[in-house]
Short mmCIF file of C-alpha atoms and ligand atoms in Angstrom, two decimals:
data_model
loop_
_atom_site.label_atom_id
_atom_site.label_comp_id
_atom_site.label_asym_id
_atom_site.label_seq_id
_atom_site.Cartn_x
_atom_site.Cartn_y
_atom_site.Cartn_z
CA MET A 1 0.00 0.00 0.00
CA PRO A 2 1.46 3.41 -0.91
CA ALA A 3 1.95 5.51 2.23
CA SER A 4 0.30 8.46 0.50
CA SER A 5 -3.11 6.78 0.56
CA ALA A 6 -3.07 6.28 4.35
CA PRO A 7 -5.43 8.62 6.22
CA LYS A 8 -3.53 11.28 8.15
CA SER A 9 -6.07 11.68 10.95
CA PHE A 10 -9.68 11.05 11.89
CA PRO A 11 -11.79 12.16 8.92
CA LYS A 12 -13.62 15.47 9.26
CA THR A 13 -15.75 15.26 6.12
CA PHE A 14 -17.57 12.37 4.48
CA SER A 15 -19.66 11.41 1.47
CA VAL A 16 -22.03 8.43 1.23
CA LYS A 17 -22.87 7.18 -2.28
CA SER A 18 -25.74 4.72 -2.43
CA PHE A 19 -26.53 2.40 -5.33
CA GLY A 20 -29.37 -0.11 -5.80
CA CYS A 21 -32.74 -0.20 -4.11
CA GLN A 22 -34.54 2.23 -1.83
CA MET A 23 -33.50 0.22 1.21
CA ASN A 24 -29.91 1.01 0.34
CA VAL A 25 -30.89 4.69 0.09
CA TYR A 26 -32.42 4.42 3.58
CA ASP A 27 -29.26 2.72 4.90
CA GLY A 28 -27.13 5.45 3.29
CA GLU A 29 -29.15 8.14 5.07
CA ARG A 30 -28.73 6.34 8.39
CA MET A 31 -24.98 5.99 7.86
CA ALA A 32 -24.79 9.74 7.12
CA GLU A 33 -26.68 10.45 10.34
CA LEU A 34 -24.30 8.19 12.29
CA LEU A 35 -21.24 9.93 10.90
CA GLY A 36 -22.86 13.34 11.43
CA ALA A 37 -23.44 12.41 15.08
CA GLN A 38 -19.64 11.94 15.35
CA GLY A 39 -19.17 15.59 14.39
CA MET A 40 -18.27 14.86 10.77
CA THR A 41 -19.64 17.05 7.94
CA ALA A 42 -21.27 15.72 4.78
CA VAL A 43 -19.85 16.94 1.45
CA SER A 44 -21.30 16.07 -1.93
CA GLY A 45 -18.27 15.54 -4.23
CA GLY A 46 -16.76 12.14 -3.33
CA GLU A 47 -13.05 12.72 -3.95
CA ASP A 48 -12.98 15.88 -1.80
CA ALA A 49 -14.26 14.09 1.29
CA ASP A 50 -11.90 12.60 3.89
CA LEU A 51 -14.10 9.48 4.05
CA VAL A 52 -16.10 7.99 1.18
CA VAL A 53 -18.67 5.27 1.84
CA LEU A 54 -19.62 3.29 -1.27
CA ASN A 55 -22.97 1.74 -0.38
CA THR A 56 -23.15 -0.95 -3.03
CA CYS A 57 -25.71 -3.17 -4.78
CA HIS A 58 -25.10 -6.76 -5.91
CA ILE A 59 -28.33 -7.49 -7.74
CA ARG A 60 -26.98 -7.66 -11.30
CA GLU A 61 -23.80 -8.27 -13.24
CA ARG A 62 -20.74 -6.11 -13.09
CA ALA A 63 -21.70 -4.89 -9.61
CA THR A 64 -18.27 -5.83 -8.29
CA GLU A 65 -16.33 -4.41 -11.25
CA LYS A 66 -18.24 -1.16 -10.79
CA VAL A 67 -17.07 -0.98 -7.19
CA TYR A 68 -13.44 -1.47 -8.21
CA SER A 69 -13.69 1.22 -10.86
CA ASP A 70 -15.36 3.60 -8.37
CA ILE A 71 -12.50 2.93 -5.95
CA GLY A 72 -9.98 3.70 -8.70
CA ARG A 73 -11.73 6.95 -9.55
CA LEU A 74 -11.46 8.17 -5.96
CA ARG A 75 -7.70 8.51 -6.30
CA ARG A 76 -6.82 12.21 -6.49
CA GLU A 77 -4.42 13.85 -8.93
CA ASP A 78 -1.73 14.17 -6.24
CA GLY A 79 -1.87 10.39 -5.67
CA THR A 80 -3.70 10.57 -2.35
CA ALA A 81 -7.14 9.02 -1.79
CA PRO A 82 -9.90 9.41 0.78
CA LEU A 83 -10.43 6.75 3.39
CA ILE A 84 -12.70 4.29 1.56
CA ALA A 85 -15.42 2.19 3.18
CA VAL A 86 -17.38 -0.35 1.11
CA ALA A 87 -20.86 -0.99 2.50
CA GLY A 88 -24.04 -2.62 1.18
CA CYS A 89 -24.69 -5.89 -0.60
CA VAL A 90 -21.38 -6.23 -2.48
CA ALA A 91 -19.60 -5.78 0.87
CA GLN A 92 -21.76 -8.57 2.31
CA ALA A 93 -21.22 -10.93 -0.62
CA GLU A 94 -17.58 -10.24 -1.50
CA GLY A 95 -16.08 -8.36 1.43
CA GLU A 96 -13.05 -10.61 1.89
CA GLU A 97 -12.17 -10.48 -1.78
CA ILE A 98 -12.44 -6.68 -1.80
CA MET A 99 -10.10 -6.42 1.19
CA ALA A 100 -7.61 -8.68 -0.57
CA ARG A 101 -7.79 -6.96 -3.97
CA ALA A 102 -8.13 -3.28 -3.02
CA PRO A 103 -5.60 -2.10 -0.45
CA SER A 104 -7.09 1.39 -0.49
CA VAL A 105 -10.31 0.02 1.04
CA LYS A 106 -9.99 0.28 4.81
CA VAL A 107 -13.49 -0.68 5.91
CA VAL A 108 -15.90 -3.37 4.67
CA VAL A 109 -19.29 -3.30 6.36
CA GLY A 110 -22.40 -5.36 5.53
CA PRO A 111 -25.99 -4.06 5.52
CA GLN A 112 -26.71 -5.48 8.98
CA SER A 113 -23.56 -4.14 10.69
CA TYR A 114 -23.30 -0.50 9.67
CA HIS A 115 -24.18 0.75 13.16
CA HIS A 116 -20.51 -0.08 13.90
CA LEU A 117 -19.28 2.21 11.12
CA PRO A 118 -17.93 5.02 13.39
CA ASP A 119 -15.81 2.52 15.41
CA MET A 120 -14.56 0.91 12.24
CA VAL A 121 -13.64 4.28 10.74
CA ALA A 122 -11.77 5.12 13.94
CA ARG A 123 -9.77 1.87 13.66
CA ALA A 124 -9.00 2.64 10.01
CA ALA A 125 -7.98 6.23 10.82
CA ALA A 126 -5.54 4.80 13.34
CA GLY A 127 -3.90 2.86 10.50
CA GLY A 128 -5.83 -0.46 10.65
CA ARG A 129 -8.50 -2.10 8.53
CA ALA A 130 -11.91 -3.37 9.67
CA THR A 131 -14.44 -5.87 8.28
CA GLU A 132 -17.88 -6.70 9.67
CA THR A 133 -20.50 -8.67 7.81
CA ASP A 134 -22.48 -10.19 10.67
CA MET A 135 -26.22 -10.92 10.48
CA PRO A 136 -28.96 -10.44 11.65
CA ALA A 137 -29.98 -6.84 12.00
CA GLN A 138 -32.09 -6.06 15.04
CA ALA A 139 -29.21 -4.57 17.07
CA LYS A 140 -28.49 -2.15 14.26
CA PHE A 141 -31.69 -0.12 14.49
CA ALA A 142 -31.45 0.28 18.26
CA ALA A 143 -27.90 1.60 17.90
CA LEU A 144 -28.70 4.28 15.31
CA PRO A 145 -29.12 7.92 16.32
CA LYS A 146 -32.63 9.40 16.55
CA ARG A 147 -33.88 10.92 13.30
CA ARG A 148 -33.99 14.71 13.26
CA LYS A 149 -34.49 16.09 9.76
CA SER A 150 -36.40 14.82 6.78
CA GLY A 151 -37.36 15.89 3.28
CA PRO A 152 -41.09 15.96 2.43
CA SER A 153 -40.98 12.32 1.31
CA ALA A 154 -39.15 9.94 3.67
CA PHE A 155 -38.20 6.27 3.61
CA LEU A 156 -38.72 4.07 6.65
CA THR A 157 -37.36 0.51 6.59
CA VAL A 158 -39.84 -1.71 8.43
CA GLN A 159 -38.78 -5.14 7.21
CA GLU A 160 -35.53 -6.59 5.98
CA GLY A 161 -34.40 -9.75 4.30
CA CYS A 162 -36.10 -12.34 2.16
CA ASP A 163 -37.11 -16.00 2.62
CA LYS A 164 -38.48 -16.43 -0.90
CA PHE A 165 -35.32 -17.65 -2.65
CA CYS A 166 -36.29 -16.85 -6.21
CA THR A 167 -33.72 -18.89 -8.15
CA TYR A 168 -32.07 -15.86 -9.82
CA CYS A 169 -31.75 -13.58 -6.80
CA VAL A 170 -28.93 -12.74 -4.37
CA VAL A 171 -31.04 -10.84 -1.84
CA PRO A 172 -31.72 -13.79 0.53
CA TYR A 173 -27.93 -14.22 0.77
CA THR A 174 -26.91 -10.55 1.05
CA ARG A 175 -29.74 -9.40 3.33
CA GLY A 176 -30.47 -12.60 5.22
CA ALA A 177 -33.76 -14.00 6.54
CA GLU A 178 -36.96 -11.95 6.81
CA ILE A 179 -37.20 -9.88 9.98
CA SER A 180 -39.77 -7.26 10.98
CA ARG A 181 -38.91 -4.24 13.10
CA PRO A 182 -41.11 -3.85 16.19
CA PHE A 183 -44.29 -1.76 15.97
CA ASN A 184 -43.38 0.73 18.72
CA ASP A 185 -39.98 1.51 17.18
CA LEU A 186 -41.60 2.23 13.84
CA VAL A 187 -44.32 4.45 15.28
CA GLU A 188 -41.58 6.40 17.08
CA GLU A 189 -39.34 6.70 14.01
CA ALA A 190 -42.32 7.83 11.89
CA ARG A 191 -43.21 10.45 14.51
CA LEU A 192 -39.65 11.82 14.40
CA LEU A 193 -39.66 11.88 10.59
CA VAL A 194 -42.92 13.84 10.57
CA ALA A 195 -41.58 16.23 13.23
CA GLY A 196 -38.50 16.63 11.01
CA GLY A 197 -40.56 17.66 7.97
CA ALA A 198 -41.91 14.49 6.31
CA ARG A 199 -45.40 14.71 4.79
CA GLU A 200 -45.18 11.32 3.10
CA ILE A 201 -43.59 8.10 4.37
CA THR A 202 -42.76 5.10 2.20
CA LEU A 203 -42.49 1.92 4.25
CA LEU A 204 -39.68 -0.22 2.91
CA GLY A 205 -38.79 -3.89 2.93
CA GLN A 206 -37.51 -6.48 0.48
CA ASN A 207 -40.88 -8.15 1.18
CA VAL A 208 -42.55 -5.28 2.95
CA ASN A 209 -45.98 -6.90 2.96
CA ALA A 210 -44.62 -9.82 5.01
CA TRP A 211 -44.14 -7.35 7.90
CA THR A 212 -45.77 -8.49 11.15
CA SER A 213 -45.43 -7.50 14.80
CA GLU A 214 -47.35 -7.11 18.02
CA ASP A 215 -48.97 -3.71 18.35
CA ASP A 216 -49.03 -1.59 21.53
CA LYS A 217 -51.93 -3.70 22.87
CA GLY A 218 -50.14 -7.00 22.28
CA ARG A 219 -52.20 -8.00 19.24
CA THR A 220 -50.40 -9.51 16.26
CA ILE A 221 -50.88 -7.23 13.27
CA GLY A 222 -49.77 -7.10 9.63
CA LEU A 223 -48.70 -4.21 7.44
CA ASP A 224 -52.29 -2.94 7.15
CA GLY A 225 -52.37 -2.52 10.95
CA LEU A 226 -49.12 -0.55 10.88
CA ILE A 227 -50.43 1.67 8.06
CA ARG A 228 -53.63 2.28 10.01
CA ALA A 229 -51.65 3.30 13.12
CA LEU A 230 -49.37 5.66 11.17
CA ALA A 231 -52.34 7.20 9.35
CA ALA A 232 -53.67 8.40 12.71
CA ASP A 233 -50.96 11.09 12.81
CA PRO A 234 -52.73 14.25 11.58
CA ASP A 235 -49.47 15.75 10.33
CA LEU A 236 -48.70 12.82 8.03
CA SER A 237 -50.53 13.14 4.70
CA ARG A 238 -49.45 10.16 2.63
CA ILE A 239 -48.30 6.58 3.13
CA ARG A 240 -46.79 4.21 0.55
CA TYR A 241 -45.02 0.85 0.79
CA THR A 242 -42.64 -1.15 -1.38
CA THR A 243 -41.68 -3.88 -2.46
CA SER A 244 -44.46 -6.43 -2.15
CA HIS A 245 -44.51 -10.10 -3.05
CA PRO A 246 -47.82 -11.25 -4.59
CA ASN A 247 -48.11 -14.13 -2.11
CA ASP A 248 -47.97 -11.81 0.90
CA MET A 249 -50.86 -9.54 -0.18
CA THR A 250 -53.25 -10.32 2.70
CA GLU A 251 -57.01 -9.67 2.68
CA GLY A 252 -56.42 -6.99 5.31
CA LEU A 253 -53.86 -5.17 3.18
CA ILE A 254 -56.08 -5.34 0.10
CA ALA A 255 -59.00 -3.96 2.12
CA ALA A 256 -56.77 -1.16 3.45
CA HIS A 257 -56.47 0.22 -0.08
CA GLY A 258 -60.21 0.82 -0.10
CA GLU A 259 -60.42 2.16 3.46
CA ILE A 260 -57.42 4.34 4.31
CA ASP A 261 -57.41 7.65 2.41
CA LYS A 262 -53.78 8.39 3.26
CA LEU A 263 -52.66 5.09 1.69
CA MET A 264 -51.79 6.21 -1.84
CA PRO A 265 -53.30 4.39 -4.85
CA PHE A 266 -50.04 2.87 -6.06
CA LEU A 267 -48.76 -0.69 -5.75
CA HIS A 268 -45.39 -2.01 -6.88
CA LEU A 269 -46.13 -5.69 -7.36
CA PRO A 270 -43.39 -7.44 -9.35
CA VAL A 271 -44.43 -10.40 -11.49
CA GLN A 272 -41.09 -11.01 -13.31
CA ALA A 273 -42.48 -13.07 -16.22
CA GLY A 274 -45.69 -13.96 -18.02
CA SER A 275 -45.19 -17.72 -18.44
CA ASP A 276 -46.17 -20.18 -15.71
CA ARG A 277 -43.29 -22.50 -16.67
CA VAL A 278 -40.76 -19.69 -16.28
CA LEU A 279 -42.38 -18.52 -13.03
CA ALA A 280 -42.07 -22.05 -11.63
CA ALA A 281 -38.41 -22.26 -12.70
CA MET A 282 -37.89 -18.90 -10.98
CA ASN A 283 -39.50 -20.35 -7.81
CA ARG A 284 -41.89 -17.40 -7.70
CA SER A 285 -44.66 -19.58 -6.18
CA HIS A 286 -47.42 -17.69 -7.97
CA THR A 287 -48.91 -18.13 -11.43
CA VAL A 288 -50.00 -15.63 -14.04
CA SER A 289 -53.65 -16.25 -13.25
CA SER A 290 -53.18 -15.99 -9.47
CA TYR A 291 -51.39 -12.66 -10.07
CA LEU A 292 -54.17 -11.38 -12.33
CA SER A 293 -56.93 -12.40 -9.94
CA LEU A 294 -55.04 -10.68 -7.11
CA LEU A 295 -55.01 -7.48 -9.18
CA ASP A 296 -58.75 -7.88 -9.79
CA ARG A 297 -59.38 -8.05 -6.04
CA ILE A 298 -57.26 -4.95 -5.42
CA ARG A 299 -58.93 -3.01 -8.23
CA ALA A 300 -62.34 -3.99 -6.87
CA VAL A 301 -61.63 -1.92 -3.73
CA ARG A 302 -59.49 0.78 -5.38
CA PRO A 303 -60.34 1.01 -9.10
CA ASP A 304 -57.88 3.81 -9.87
CA ILE A 305 -54.84 2.06 -8.33
CA ALA A 306 -51.61 2.42 -10.34
CA ILE A 307 -49.80 -0.89 -10.74
CA SER A 308 -46.05 -1.08 -11.14
CA GLY A 309 -43.87 -4.13 -11.77
CA ASP A 310 -40.44 -5.65 -12.23
CA PHE A 311 -39.62 -7.93 -15.15
CA ILE A 312 -36.73 -10.19 -16.09
CA VAL A 313 -36.25 -11.14 -19.74
CA GLY A 314 -34.15 -14.08 -20.89
CA PHE A 315 -34.33 -16.26 -17.79
CA PRO A 316 -32.48 -19.54 -18.62
CA GLY A 317 -34.62 -21.65 -20.95
CA GLU A 318 -37.12 -18.86 -21.72
CA THR A 319 -38.39 -19.55 -25.27
CA PRO A 320 -39.56 -16.86 -27.70
CA SER A 321 -43.17 -17.85 -27.15
CA GLU A 322 -42.75 -17.78 -23.35
CA PHE A 323 -41.31 -14.29 -23.71
CA ASN A 324 -44.33 -13.30 -25.82
CA GLU A 325 -46.51 -14.26 -22.86
CA THR A 326 -44.72 -11.58 -20.81
CA VAL A 327 -45.57 -8.95 -23.44
CA LYS A 328 -49.18 -10.16 -23.42
CA LEU A 329 -49.31 -9.88 -19.64
CA VAL A 330 -48.01 -6.30 -19.81
CA GLU A 331 -50.77 -5.46 -22.26
CA ALA A 332 -53.40 -7.12 -20.07
CA VAL A 333 -52.38 -5.38 -16.82
CA GLY A 334 -51.89 -1.81 -18.04
CA TYR A 335 -48.86 -0.98 -15.88
CA ALA A 336 -48.44 2.62 -14.80
CA GLN A 337 -44.68 2.12 -14.57
CA ALA A 338 -42.16 -0.72 -14.40
CA PHE A 339 -38.53 -1.77 -14.21
CA SER A 340 -37.26 -4.37 -16.65
CA PHE A 341 -33.93 -6.15 -16.69
CA LYS A 342 -31.96 -8.68 -18.69
CA TYR A 343 -31.42 -11.84 -16.68
CA SER A 344 -28.02 -11.70 -15.05
CA PRO A 345 -26.44 -14.89 -13.65
CA ARG A 346 -25.47 -14.33 -10.03
CA PRO A 347 -22.80 -16.51 -8.44
CA GLY A 348 -24.21 -19.00 -5.92
CA THR A 349 -27.83 -18.78 -7.12
CA PRO A 350 -29.54 -21.91 -8.54
CA ALA A 351 -30.42 -20.26 -11.88
CA ALA A 352 -26.76 -19.51 -12.63
CA THR A 353 -26.12 -23.22 -13.26
CA MET A 354 -29.33 -23.91 -15.19
CA ALA A 355 -29.15 -25.01 -18.82
CA ASP A 356 -30.04 -23.01 -21.94
CA HIS A 357 -28.83 -19.53 -21.16
CA VAL A 358 -30.37 -17.11 -23.66
CA PRO A 359 -27.82 -15.52 -26.06
CA ALA A 360 -27.00 -11.85 -25.45
CA VAL A 361 -28.39 -10.54 -28.75
CA GLU A 362 -31.68 -12.33 -28.18
CA MET A 363 -31.80 -10.92 -24.66
CA ASP A 364 -31.27 -7.37 -25.99
CA GLU A 365 -34.02 -7.80 -28.53
CA ARG A 366 -36.47 -9.09 -25.91
CA LEU A 367 -35.65 -6.24 -23.54
CA GLN A 368 -36.27 -3.67 -26.28
CA ARG A 369 -39.62 -5.20 -27.17
CA LEU A 370 -40.69 -5.40 -23.55
CA GLN A 371 -39.61 -1.85 -22.83
CA ALA A 372 -41.53 -0.58 -25.86
CA ALA A 373 -44.65 -2.35 -24.52
CA LEU A 374 -44.09 -0.91 -21.03
CA GLN A 375 -43.56 2.56 -22.46
CA ARG A 376 -46.86 2.33 -24.35
CA SER A 377 -48.51 1.16 -21.17
CA SER A 378 -47.26 4.05 -19.01
CA LEU A 379 -48.12 6.57 -21.71
CA ALA A 380 -51.66 5.17 -21.88
CA PHE A 381 -51.94 5.28 -18.08
CA ASN A 382 -50.75 8.89 -17.97
CA GLN A 383 -52.96 9.97 -20.85
CA ALA A 384 -55.96 8.45 -19.11
CA SER A 385 -55.13 10.73 -16.15
CA ILE A 386 -55.65 13.92 -18.16
CA GLY A 387 -58.51 15.87 -16.62
CA ARG A 388 -58.01 14.28 -13.19
CA ARG A 389 -57.84 16.68 -10.25
CA CYS A 390 -55.44 15.63 -7.54
CA THR A 391 -53.01 16.76 -4.86
CA VAL A 392 -49.30 16.90 -5.65
CA LEU A 393 -46.59 16.84 -2.98
CA VAL A 394 -43.91 19.36 -3.99
CA GLU A 395 -40.46 17.74 -3.91
CA ARG A 396 -38.19 20.14 -5.80
CA ARG A 397 -37.83 23.07 -8.18
CA GLY A 398 -38.13 22.46 -11.91
CA LYS A 399 -35.79 23.77 -14.61
CA LEU A 400 -38.00 26.69 -15.67
CA PRO A 401 -38.53 29.82 -13.56
CA GLY A 402 -41.41 29.33 -11.11
CA GLN A 403 -41.68 25.64 -12.03
CA TRP A 404 -42.07 22.95 -9.36
CA LEU A 405 -41.96 19.15 -9.47
CA GLY A 406 -43.89 16.76 -7.29
CA LYS A 407 -45.71 13.44 -7.20
CA SER A 408 -49.36 12.73 -7.81
CA PRO A 409 -51.12 10.11 -5.63
CA TRP A 410 -50.35 7.60 -8.45
CA LEU A 411 -46.62 8.39 -8.14
CA GLN A 412 -46.52 10.25 -11.44
CA SER A 413 -44.05 13.13 -11.73
CA VAL A 414 -46.04 16.32 -12.23
CA HIS A 415 -44.68 19.76 -13.07
CA PHE A 416 -46.54 23.03 -12.69
CA ILE A 417 -45.94 26.75 -12.30
CA GLY A 418 -46.68 28.83 -9.20
CA ASP A 419 -45.42 30.27 -5.98
CA PHE A 420 -44.77 27.29 -3.71
CA ALA A 421 -42.28 25.70 -1.33
CA ILE A 422 -40.89 22.19 -1.04
CA GLY A 423 -43.27 20.11 1.10
CA ASP A 424 -46.44 21.97 0.00
CA LEU A 425 -49.46 19.94 -1.05
CA VAL A 426 -50.82 21.61 -4.18
CA ASP A 427 -54.13 20.91 -5.90
CA VAL A 428 -53.81 20.60 -9.66
CA GLU A 429 -55.65 19.43 -12.70
CA LEU A 430 -53.54 17.16 -14.92
CA ILE A 431 -53.54 18.68 -18.41
CA GLU A 432 -50.78 17.05 -20.49
CA ALA A 433 -49.05 13.66 -20.40
CA GLY A 434 -45.86 12.00 -21.62
CA PRO A 435 -44.64 8.49 -20.71
CA ASN A 436 -42.57 9.76 -17.77
CA SER A 437 -44.25 12.93 -16.54
CA LEU A 438 -47.33 15.13 -16.69
CA SER A 439 -48.01 18.80 -16.47
CA GLY A 440 -50.57 20.26 -14.13
CA ARG A 441 -52.61 23.44 -13.86
CA VAL A 442 -52.83 24.77 -10.32
CA LEU A 443 -56.40 24.91 -9.01
CA GLN A 444 -57.67 27.79 -6.92
CA THR A 445 -60.23 25.62 -5.14
CA PRO A 446 -59.18 22.45 -3.28
CA VAL A 447 -59.95 19.00 -4.76
CA GLU A 448 -62.59 16.95 -2.85
N1 SAH B 1 -37.87 -8.01 -3.29
C1 SAH B 1 -38.21 -7.41 -4.45
C2 SAH B 1 -37.04 -6.77 -5.21
C3 SAH B 1 -35.87 -7.58 -5.50
S1 SAH B 1 -34.58 -6.91 -6.46
C4 SAH B 1 -39.01 -8.35 -5.28
O1 SAH B 1 -39.10 -9.50 -5.00
O2 SAH B 1 -39.61 -7.93 -6.22
C5 SAH B 1 -35.37 -5.94 -7.67
C6 SAH B 1 -35.57 -6.58 -9.00
O3 SAH B 1 -34.34 -6.90 -9.59
C7 SAH B 1 -36.34 -7.87 -8.96
O4 SAH B 1 -37.72 -7.69 -8.83
C8 SAH B 1 -35.95 -8.47 -10.29
O5 SAH B 1 -36.80 -8.05 -11.33
C9 SAH B 1 -34.55 -7.92 -10.54
N2 SAH B 1 -33.52 -8.96 -10.40
C10 SAH B 1 -33.19 -9.63 -9.28
N3 SAH B 1 -32.22 -10.53 -9.54
C11 SAH B 1 -31.94 -10.42 -10.87
C12 SAH B 1 -31.04 -11.08 -11.74
N4 SAH B 1 -30.25 -12.06 -11.32
N5 SAH B 1 -31.02 -10.70 -13.05
C13 SAH B 1 -31.83 -9.71 -13.50
N6 SAH B 1 -32.71 -9.05 -12.72
C14 SAH B 1 -32.77 -9.40 -11.41
FE1 SF4 B 2 -35.23 -11.64 -4.57
FE2 SF4 B 2 -37.43 -13.06 -4.94
FE3 SF4 B 2 -36.78 -12.22 -2.51
FE4 SF4 B 2 -37.58 -10.47 -4.32
S1 SF4 B 2 -38.81 -12.16 -3.46
S2 SF4 B 2 -35.85 -10.26 -2.96
S3 SF4 B 2 -36.74 -11.29 -6.21
S4 SF4 B 2 -35.64 -13.70 -3.71
FE1 F3S B 3 -29.15 -4.27 -4.46
FE2 F3S B 3 -28.94 -5.21 -2.07
FE3 F3S B 3 -30.99 -3.69 -2.70
S1 F3S B 3 -28.41 -6.28 -3.90
S2 F3S B 3 -31.29 -4.17 -4.84
S3 F3S B 3 -28.87 -3.08 -2.64
S4 F3S B 3 -31.02 -5.44 -1.36
#
């Protein structure tokens, strides 16, 4: 290791860069709060900070190479480098290898151990190196500082881990078994977020709808019970949750969509593929028809609900006609938005050693066709919203003078002109639609 890359003293400034899912974003915010509580100051540009935390994602290919190239890019022109900590799911999966291959990395910390980050940074600043990738997580939340500030839309992790073991996925290995955070802790954290400025809270979990706990009266409740309790706070206007597994959509949670006004009409419900044979090979444990009848039941109580999904094209053995079934499913559901990915073999997962991997060119072609279908679907959804009157939560300024950007109840990006502030709830009529955003006209009289 070149002496020039060794930290000279305890870092005074830091930067946390998060990749991957919203739970990683939440973890990144908590790490920033932990470091802030040590008296360190956050700076935005990575290479200028004394400490850089790369909060990584392992879900698809080239995740590890990306980390190594990010590490390389942190080296400054004078040959020095910040103190580098690798956190997140790549740290969990490949921490030892990173330590061996990248001498400039001084700290490797998994998603369930980051409450130890300040101690580990202290050891690194003293010239050592530190690795922690222990599971499970409960101790972590108790050790984090109390939340103080929040933007208008906040994330709150309520559940972690996954027991589903879809055959393509690394999450059960990087995040461990499903655990639910206790009810009282969540009510308290939500209260602090609202006091700190949050108007909307998105409850997060890899399988958020598997959340369960005892409430303050000792009754066992599910996610609908938690949503109901949080909705009682008069200063909280909106509640969302993500990501849900179709098999964990309980009757209570479905009913909640028809009963709780603050629960926004949006549901991210990944299906992955439109062929029952592929779904079985993926170990999804639902079928196309069970997914569609679930959507029917949800739409029966909340007809305007926006459905979002995740899709994988080119799972091993997927034939052209099986892929066509995915396109048909997209057309049948009418997705408001979606994420779609080429299948990526992940080391250690059962699908990685399955036969009949789909050639890369074929995979590209399928992804393009699927994305065109999804684009048509979101455009149709947005166009059907024209004329709707709704409330938009202002999240940031737009590019034009006087322009603001916010989210509709259906999680559409809406821009409009007026004299507002971040965090305002503004009543608009939706007047124009593209596939990714809409424009709104501000109403002088409130909706409803
Ligand atoms: N728990 C969530 C999210 C998991 S990761 C769920 O079950 O839906 C987010 C998305 O990444 C998945 O929904 C899936 O579409 C995609 N994904 C996961 N592993 C993948 C892989 N090996 N190759 C391509 N996409 C993958
Ligand atoms: Fe991965 Fe499946 Fe679990 Fe989602 S449900 S995190 S895709 S194993
Ligand atoms: Fe990525 Fe880990 Fe989230 S692998 S998608 S950061 S759970």
